[in-house]
Amino acid sequence: MAIYTIGAVSNLDPTLALISTFVQLRITNTTAARLEPIVVNAYSITDAGPEGLVETLYFTTTFAIAAPRGVVTLVIPTTVANYTITVSSPGAAGFVSDVSLYAAGRDVNGFIVPEQTFPFGDWKAITTV
């Protein structure tokens, strides 16, 4: 199964205020075939000291993109100090080459947060069994 991730994102400014309150994630089916299931997870990340990082799931959804070259946009809350987002498809064999991703963090006023903008090239593909 292929999993895309943006890695860990720090969401606090120097005064410890939240930088973004939500992320808009756009998932595009780059083929004419149906993609399903698509699973999106968001995790809060905390430092557990010597044990490393702890990821706590706080958002999950599963859906399909049926329309050829269809697009789904999700709004994912990011009211946590650190977060990561993963996108995967356990059932779509060619998922890595069948999808395009774009995410943009937004502040409380809805403005894009430049340091939390992730075009497709910023997503890391991880392949697991």
N, CA and C atoms as an extended XYZ file, in Angstrom:
387
Properties=species:S:1:pos:R:3:atomname:S:1:resname:S:1:resid:I:1 pbc="F F F"
N         0.850       -1.174        0.000 N   MET     1
C         0.000        0.000        0.000 CA  MET     1
C         0.894        1.235        0.000 C   MET     1
N         0.585        2.179       -0.845 N   ALA     2
C         1.324        3.436       -0.892 CA  ALA     2
C         0.674        4.453        0.037 C   ALA     2
N         1.515        5.178        0.732 N   ILE     3
C         1.045        6.224        1.636 CA  ILE     3
C         1.803        7.494        1.295 C   ILE     3
N         1.084        8.589        1.139 N   TYR     4
C         1.712        9.900        0.986 CA  TYR     4
C         1.650       10.618        2.325 C   TYR     4
N         2.708       11.363        2.660 N   THR     5
C         2.728       12.139        3.892 CA  THR     5
C         3.442       13.464        3.672 C   THR     5
N         3.058       14.468        4.451 N   ILE     6
C         3.770       15.749        4.412 CA  ILE     6
C         4.810       15.821        5.520 C   ILE     6
N         4.871       14.798        6.364 N   GLY     7
C         5.805       14.824        7.483 CA  GLY     7
C         5.261       15.682        8.612 C   GLY     7
N         6.087       15.927        9.609 N   ALA     8
C         5.664       16.696       10.780 CA  ALA     8
C         5.657       18.184       10.465 C   ALA     8
N         4.577       18.851       10.850 N   VAL     9
C         4.425       20.284       10.618 CA  VAL     9
C         4.267       20.972       11.966 C   VAL     9
N         5.163       21.916       12.258 N   SER    10
C         5.043       22.710       13.475 CA  SER    10
C         3.990       23.784       13.235 C   SER    10
N         3.064       23.925       14.172 N   ASN    11
C         1.937       24.833       13.975 CA  ASN    11
C         1.863       25.920       15.037 C   ASN    11
N         2.991       26.226       15.673 N   LEU    12
C         3.023       27.290       16.676 CA  LEU    12
C         4.017       28.359       16.255 C   LEU    12
N         3.626       29.625       16.439 N   ASP    13
C         4.568       30.709       16.170 CA  ASP    13
C         5.418       30.939       17.429 C   ASP    13
N         6.374       31.882       17.399 N   PRO    14
C         7.237       32.095       18.577 CA  PRO    14
C         6.490       32.470       19.857 C   PRO    14
N         5.269       33.017       19.730 N   THR    15
C         4.494       33.359       20.924 CA  THR    15
C         3.608       32.197       21.380 C   THR    15
N         3.757       31.041       20.719 N   LEU    16
C         3.000       29.820       20.981 CA  LEU    16
C         1.532       29.908       20.554 C   LEU    16
N         1.228       30.849       19.661 N   ALA    17
C        -0.110       30.934       19.073 CA  ALA    17
C        -0.168       30.016       17.850 C   ALA    17
N        -1.342       29.498       17.559 N   LEU    18
C        -1.503       28.639       16.388 CA  LEU    18
C        -1.277       29.429       15.106 C   LEU    18
N        -0.557       28.841       14.173 N   ILE    19
C        -0.307       29.473       12.882 CA  ILE    19
C        -1.493       29.237       11.950 C   ILE    19
N        -1.946       27.994       11.846 N   SER    20
C        -3.103       27.694       10.998 CA  SER    20
C        -4.188       27.044       11.843 C   SER    20
N        -5.433       27.232       11.412 N   THR    21
C        -6.548       26.601       12.109 CA  THR    21
C        -7.148       25.460       11.294 C   THR    21
N        -6.826       25.430        9.990 N   PHE    22
C        -7.259       24.310        9.159 CA  PHE    22
C        -6.390       24.221        7.913 C   PHE    22
N        -6.428       23.047        7.302 N   VAL    23
C        -5.733       22.804        6.042 CA  VAL    23
C        -6.780       22.416        5.009 C   VAL    23
N        -6.683       23.022        3.838 N   GLN    24
C        -7.485       22.571        2.707 CA  GLN    24
C        -6.637       21.587        1.922 C   GLN    24
N        -7.116       20.376        1.804 N   LEU    25
C        -6.409       19.324        1.078 CA  LEU    25
C        -7.185       19.010       -0.194 C   LEU    25
N        -6.517       19.166       -1.326 N   ARG    26
C        -7.142       18.860       -2.619 CA  ARG    26
C        -6.532       17.576       -3.175 C   ARG    26
N        -7.367       16.597       -3.448 N   ILE    27
C        -6.938       15.312       -3.997 CA  ILE    27
C        -7.542       15.192       -5.389 C   ILE    27
N        -6.680       15.010       -6.380 N   THR    28
C        -7.126       14.924       -7.770 CA  THR    28
C        -6.846       13.534       -8.318 C   THR    28
N        -7.850       12.923       -8.890 N   ASN    29
C        -7.705       11.652       -9.592 CA  ASN    29
C        -7.160       11.991      -10.978 C   ASN    29
N        -5.954       11.582      -11.283 N   THR    30
C        -5.318       11.938      -12.558 CA  THR    30
C        -5.622       10.937      -13.668 C   THR    30
N        -6.533       10.008      -13.410 N   THR    31
C        -6.885        8.996      -14.413 CA  THR    31
C        -8.382        9.074      -14.722 C   THR    31
N        -8.810        8.260      -15.652 N   ALA    32
C       -10.237        8.161      -15.964 CA  ALA    32
C       -10.921        7.065      -15.148 C   ALA    32
N       -10.161        6.323      -14.369 N   ALA    33
C       -10.709        5.211      -13.576 CA  ALA    33
C       -11.131        5.685      -12.185 C   ALA    33
N       -12.056        4.966      -11.601 N   ARG    34
C       -12.504        5.225      -10.230 CA  ARG    34
C       -11.369        4.893       -9.259 C   ARG    34
N       -11.166        5.740       -8.262 N   LEU    35
C       -10.187        5.469       -7.204 CA  LEU    35
C       -10.935        5.225       -5.901 C   LEU    35
N       -10.699        4.055       -5.301 N   GLU    36
C       -11.316        3.758       -4.012 CA  GLU    36
C       -10.624        2.591       -3.336 C   GLU    36
N       -10.632        2.534       -2.059 N   PRO    37
C       -10.941        3.644       -1.168 CA  PRO    37
C        -9.737        4.575       -1.053 C   PRO    37
N        -9.995        5.803       -0.743 N   ILE    38
C        -8.942        6.759       -0.407 CA  ILE    38
C        -9.124        7.076        1.071 C   ILE    38
N        -8.054        6.955        1.826 N   VAL    39
C        -8.102        7.164        3.272 CA  VAL    39
C        -7.219        8.359        3.616 C   VAL    39
N        -7.798        9.331        4.319 N   VAL    40
C        -7.046       10.505        4.768 CA  VAL    40
C        -7.060       10.508        6.287 C   VAL    40
N        -5.876       10.611        6.886 N   ASN    41
C        -5.734       10.676        8.340 CA  ASN    41
C        -4.914       11.899        8.718 C   ASN    41
N        -5.291       12.540        9.814 N   ALA    42
C        -4.489       13.616       10.389 CA  ALA    42
C        -4.159       13.224       11.823 C   ALA    42
N        -2.903       13.464       12.189 N   TYR    43
C        -2.411       13.087       13.510 CA  TYR    43
C        -1.836       14.299       14.223 C   TYR    43
N        -2.102       14.395       15.513 N   SER    44
C        -1.423       15.344       16.377 CA  SER    44
C        -0.114       14.689       16.801 C   SER    44
N         0.969       15.444       16.766 N   ILE    45
C         2.284       14.888       17.097 CA  ILE    45
C         2.800       15.538       18.375 C   ILE    45
N         3.239       14.711       19.326 N   THR    46
C         3.857       15.215       20.550 CA  THR    46
C         5.183       14.508       20.772 C   THR    46
N         6.069       15.181       21.463 N   ASP    47
C         7.388       14.621       21.770 CA  ASP    47
C         7.275       13.761       23.018 C   ASP    47
N         7.682       12.510       22.908 N   ALA    48
C         7.624       11.586       24.043 CA  ALA    48
C         9.000       11.377       24.656 C   ALA    48
N         9.903       12.333       24.455 N   GLY    49
C        11.240       12.211       25.022 CA  GLY    49
C        12.058       11.155       24.323 C   GLY    49
N        12.767       10.327       25.092 N   PRO    50
C        13.641        9.315       24.490 CA  PRO    50
C        12.892        8.288       23.630 C   PRO    50
N        11.601        8.138       23.881 N   GLU    51
C        10.816        7.174       23.109 CA  GLU    51
C        10.510        7.674       21.702 C   GLU    51
N        10.737        8.959       21.435 N   GLY    52
C        10.467        9.525       20.115 CA  GLY    52
C         9.170       10.305       20.083 C   GLY    52
N         8.539       10.326       18.928 N   LEU    53
C         7.304       11.077       18.740 CA  LEU    53
C         6.089       10.167       18.883 C   LEU    53
N         5.012       10.750       19.400 N   VAL    54
C         3.747       10.034       19.517 CA  VAL    54
C         2.749       10.704       18.577 C   VAL    54
N         2.131        9.902       17.709 N   GLU    55
C         1.104       10.407       16.807 CA  GLU    55
C        -0.260        9.959       17.313 C   GLU    55
N        -1.170       10.921       17.476 N   THR    56
C        -2.521       10.627       17.932 CA  THR    56
C        -3.502       11.000       16.826 C   THR    56
N        -4.236       10.020       16.337 N   LEU    57
C        -5.206       10.252       15.272 CA  LEU    57
C        -6.306       11.186       15.765 C   LEU    57
N        -6.573       12.275       15.026 N   TYR    58
C        -7.676       13.154       15.404 CA  TYR    58
C        -8.626       13.448       14.243 C   TYR    58
N        -8.299       13.006       13.046 N   PHE    59
C        -9.192       13.190       11.895 CA  PHE    59
C        -8.997       12.015       10.950 C   PHE    59
N       -10.084       11.436       10.481 N   THR    60
C        -9.992       10.373        9.483 CA  THR    60
C       -11.238       10.386        8.612 C   THR    60
N       -11.062       10.064        7.358 N   THR    61
C       -12.189        9.922        6.441 CA  THR    61
C       -11.793        8.971        5.322 C   THR    61
N       -12.778        8.282        4.783 N   THR    62
C       -12.576        7.356        3.671 CA  THR    62
C       -13.618        7.673        2.608 C   THR    62
N       -13.189        7.704        1.357 N   PHE    63
C       -14.104        8.059        0.276 CA  PHE    63
C       -13.572        7.512       -1.046 C   PHE    63
N       -14.328        7.727       -2.107 N   ALA    64
C       -13.929        7.349       -3.465 CA  ALA    64
C       -14.030        8.576       -4.352 C   ALA    64
N       -13.221        8.591       -5.397 N   ILE    65
C       -13.365        9.609       -6.440 CA  ILE    65
C       -13.817        8.852       -7.682 C   ILE    65
N       -15.103        8.954       -7.981 N   ALA    66
C       -15.681        8.172       -9.065 CA  ALA    66
C       -15.555        8.861      -10.416 C   ALA    66
N       -15.663       10.156      -10.428 N   ALA    67
C       -15.639       10.885      -11.697 CA  ALA    67
C       -14.250       10.834      -12.324 C   ALA    67
N       -14.194       10.653      -13.635 N   PRO    68
C       -12.886       10.723      -14.298 CA  PRO    68
C       -12.236       12.077      -14.033 C   PRO    68
N       -11.009       12.027      -13.591 N   ARG    69
C       -10.239       13.216      -13.273 CA  ARG    69
C       -10.949       14.108      -12.242 C   ARG    69
N       -11.657       13.455      -11.344 N   GLY    70
C       -12.407       14.156      -10.314 CA  GLY    70
C       -11.503       14.732       -9.233 C   GLY    70
N       -12.041       15.709       -8.518 N   VAL    71
C       -11.307       16.390       -7.456 CA  VAL    71
C       -12.157       16.383       -6.189 C   VAL    71
N       -11.520       16.090       -5.061 N   VAL    72
C       -12.161       16.189       -3.756 CA  VAL    72
C       -11.341       17.156       -2.921 C   VAL    72
N       -12.020       18.098       -2.264 N   THR    73
C       -11.344       19.032       -1.361 CA  THR    73
C       -11.861       18.790        0.050 C   THR    73
N       -10.934       18.575        0.969 N   LEU    74
C       -11.272       18.365        2.376 CA  LEU    74
C       -10.785       19.542        3.198 C   LEU    74
N       -11.500       19.851        4.264 N   VAL    75
C       -11.060       20.842        5.240 CA  VAL    75
C       -10.734       20.074        6.514 C   VAL    75
N        -9.456       20.117        6.892 N   ILE    76
C        -8.971       19.355        8.044 CA  ILE    76
C        -8.563       20.336        9.138 C   ILE    76
N        -9.155       20.250       10.330 N   PRO    77
C        -8.763       21.157       11.409 CA  PRO    77
C        -7.310       20.930       11.824 C   PRO    77
N        -6.629       22.021       12.154 N   THR    78
C        -5.227       21.915       12.599 CA  THR    78
C        -5.023       22.707       13.883 C   THR    78
N        -5.942       22.600       14.805 N   THR    79
C        -5.838       23.332       16.061 CA  THR    79
C        -5.023       22.541       17.080 C   THR    79
N        -3.855       22.085       16.630 N   VAL    80
C        -2.907       21.343       17.463 CA  VAL    80
C        -1.521       21.940       17.250 C   VAL    80
N        -0.611       21.699       18.186 N   ALA    81
C         0.731       22.291       18.107 CA  ALA    81
C         1.550       21.756       16.936 C   ALA    81
N         1.448       20.480       16.654 N   ASN    82
C         2.171       19.836       15.550 CA  ASN    82
C         1.239       18.813       14.926 C   ASN    82
N         1.307       18.692       13.605 N   TYR    83
C         0.437       17.729       12.946 CA  TYR    83
C         1.129       17.104       11.744 C   TYR    83
N         0.543       16.010       11.280 N   THR    84
C         0.921       15.406       10.012 CA  THR    84
C        -0.342       14.878        9.359 C   THR    84
N        -0.314       14.801        8.039 N   ILE    85
C        -1.447       14.292        7.271 CA  ILE    85
C        -0.938       13.176        6.367 C   ILE    85
N        -1.699       12.089        6.304 N   THR    86
C        -1.365       10.997        5.386 CA  THR    86
C        -2.547       10.739        4.455 C   THR    86
N        -2.227       10.327        3.234 N   VAL    87
C        -3.238        9.954        2.241 CA  VAL    87
C        -2.816        8.603        1.678 C   VAL    87
N        -3.725        7.636        1.691 N   SER    88
C        -3.387        6.301        1.198 CA  SER    88
C        -4.584        5.681        0.491 C   SER    88
N        -4.312        4.581       -0.196 N   SER    89
C        -5.380        3.824       -0.839 CA  SER    89
C        -5.005        2.350       -0.834 C   SER    89
N        -5.519        1.603        0.146 N   PRO    90
C        -5.171        0.190        0.222 CA  PRO    90
C        -5.712       -0.635       -0.943 C   PRO    90
N        -6.695       -0.126       -1.680 N   GLY    91
C        -7.291       -0.918       -2.748 CA  GLY    91
C        -6.887       -0.534       -4.152 C   GLY    91
N        -6.321        0.654       -4.342 N   ALA    92
C        -5.984        1.128       -5.690 CA  ALA    92
C        -4.539        0.782       -6.011 C   ALA    92
N        -4.342       -0.154       -6.922 N   ALA    93
C        -3.001       -0.674       -7.222 CA  ALA    93
C        -2.032        0.395       -7.701 C   ALA    93
N        -2.453        1.294       -8.544 N   GLY    94
C        -1.553        2.313       -9.089 CA  GLY    94
C        -1.669        3.650       -8.405 C   GLY    94
N        -2.051        3.654       -7.130 N   PHE    95
C        -2.360        4.891       -6.417 CA  PHE    95
C        -1.259        5.933       -6.515 C   PHE    95
N        -0.001        5.532       -6.417 N   VAL    96
C         1.104        6.493       -6.433 CA  VAL    96
C         1.084        7.332       -7.704 C   VAL    96
N         0.774        6.725       -8.829 N   SER    97
C         0.773        7.466      -10.088 CA  SER    97
C        -0.619        7.944      -10.497 C   SER    97
N        -1.643        7.627       -9.729 N   ASP    98
C        -3.018        7.962      -10.097 CA  ASP    98
C        -3.579        9.179       -9.379 C   ASP    98
N        -2.795        9.803       -8.533 N   VAL    99
C        -3.327       10.866       -7.696 CA  VAL    99
C        -2.359       12.043       -7.657 C   VAL    99
N        -2.921       13.233       -7.472 N   SER   100
C        -2.125       14.437       -7.250 CA  SER   100
C        -2.671       15.110       -5.997 C   SER   100
N        -1.779       15.612       -5.151 N   LEU   101
C        -2.174       16.192       -3.867 CA  LEU   101
C        -1.681       17.627       -3.749 C   LEU   101
N        -2.468       18.464       -3.084 N   TYR   102
C        -2.062       19.833       -2.776 CA  TYR   102
C        -2.731       20.202       -1.464 C   TYR   102
N        -1.960       20.753       -0.539 N   ALA   103
C        -2.516       21.175        0.746 CA  ALA   103
C        -2.051       22.585        1.058 C   ALA   103
N        -2.937       23.357        1.676 N   ALA   104
C        -2.596       24.720        2.081 CA  ALA   104
C        -3.198       24.996        3.446 C   ALA   104
N        -2.322       25.324        4.412 N   GLY   105
C        -2.784       25.733        5.724 CA  GLY   105
C        -3.430       27.106        5.624 C   GLY   105
N        -4.452       27.329        6.435 N   ARG   106
C        -5.158       28.610        6.448 CA  ARG   106
C        -5.224       29.124        7.884 C   ARG   106
N        -5.052       30.436        8.021 N   ASP   107
C        -5.117       31.022        9.359 CA  ASP   107
C        -6.575       31.248        9.759 C   ASP   107
N        -6.766       31.853       10.920 N   VAL   108
C        -8.105       32.045       11.469 CA  VAL   108
C        -8.980       32.894       10.541 C   VAL   108
N        -8.365       33.743        9.709 N   ASN   109
C        -9.111       34.578        8.765 CA  ASN   109
C        -9.278       33.923        7.397 C   ASN   109
N        -8.757       32.712        7.238 N   GLY   110
C        -8.887       32.003        5.973 CA  GLY   110
C        -7.780       32.274        4.976 C   GLY   110
N        -6.769       33.060        5.371 N   PHE   111
C        -5.658       33.357        4.474 CA  PHE   111
C        -4.669       32.194        4.436 C   PHE   111
N        -4.069       31.971        3.269 N   ILE   112
C        -3.081       30.904        3.121 CA  ILE   112
C        -1.854       31.204        3.967 C   ILE   112
N        -1.342       30.190        4.645 N   VAL   113
C        -0.112       30.272        5.423 CA  VAL   113
C         1.005       29.722        4.529 C   VAL   113
N         1.879       30.600        3.983 N   PRO   114
C         2.874       30.150        3.001 CA  PRO   114
C         3.754       28.994        3.475 C   PRO   114
N         4.184       28.999        4.731 N   GLU   115
C         5.068       27.931        5.206 CA  GLU   115
C         4.325       26.615        5.440 C   GLU   115
N         3.007       26.628        5.296 N   GLN   116
C         2.220       25.398        5.408 CA  GLN   116
C         1.485       25.112        4.093 C   GLN   116
N         2.166       25.383        2.987 N   THR   117
C         1.648       25.078        1.655 CA  THR   117
C         2.462       23.919        1.097 C   THR   117
N         1.778       22.869        0.669 N   PHE   118
C         2.445       21.643        0.241 CA  PHE   118
C         1.962       21.219       -1.144 C   PHE   118
N         2.669       21.656       -2.205 N   PRO   119
C         2.334       21.162       -3.539 CA  PRO   119
C         2.707       19.688       -3.646 C   PRO   119
N         2.298       19.060       -4.723 N   PHE   120
C         2.488       17.617       -4.876 CA  PHE   120
C         3.936       17.180       -4.656 C   PHE   120
N         4.896       17.951       -5.123 N   GLY   121
C         6.303       17.581       -4.982 CA  GLY   121
C         6.801       17.539       -3.551 C   GLY   121
N         6.070       18.157       -2.618 N   ASP   122
C         6.464       18.151       -1.208 CA  ASP   122
C         5.966       16.918       -0.453 C   ASP   122
N         5.066       16.154       -1.052 N   TRP   123
C         4.534       14.960       -0.401 CA  TRP   123
C         5.499       13.806       -0.605 C   TRP   123
N         5.808       13.104        0.462 N   LYS   124
C         6.718       11.962        0.387 CA  LYS   124
C         5.890       10.685        0.248 C   LYS   124
N         6.231        9.874       -0.744 N   ALA   125
C         5.545        8.591       -0.935 CA  ALA   125
C         6.272        7.517       -0.145 C   ALA   125
N         5.530        6.830        0.702 N   ILE   126
C         6.068        5.731        1.502 CA  ILE   126
C         5.324        4.477        1.074 C   ILE   126
N         6.035        3.443        0.733 N   THR   127
C         5.387        2.196        0.334 CA  THR   127
C         5.505        1.191        1.466 C   THR   127
N         4.367        0.641        1.877 N   THR   128
C         4.351       -0.382        2.918 CA  THR   128
C         3.650       -1.614        2.372 C   THR   128
N         3.775       -2.693        3.077 N   VAL   129
C         3.124       -3.937        2.645 CA  VAL   129
C         1.818       -4.099        3.382 C   VAL   129
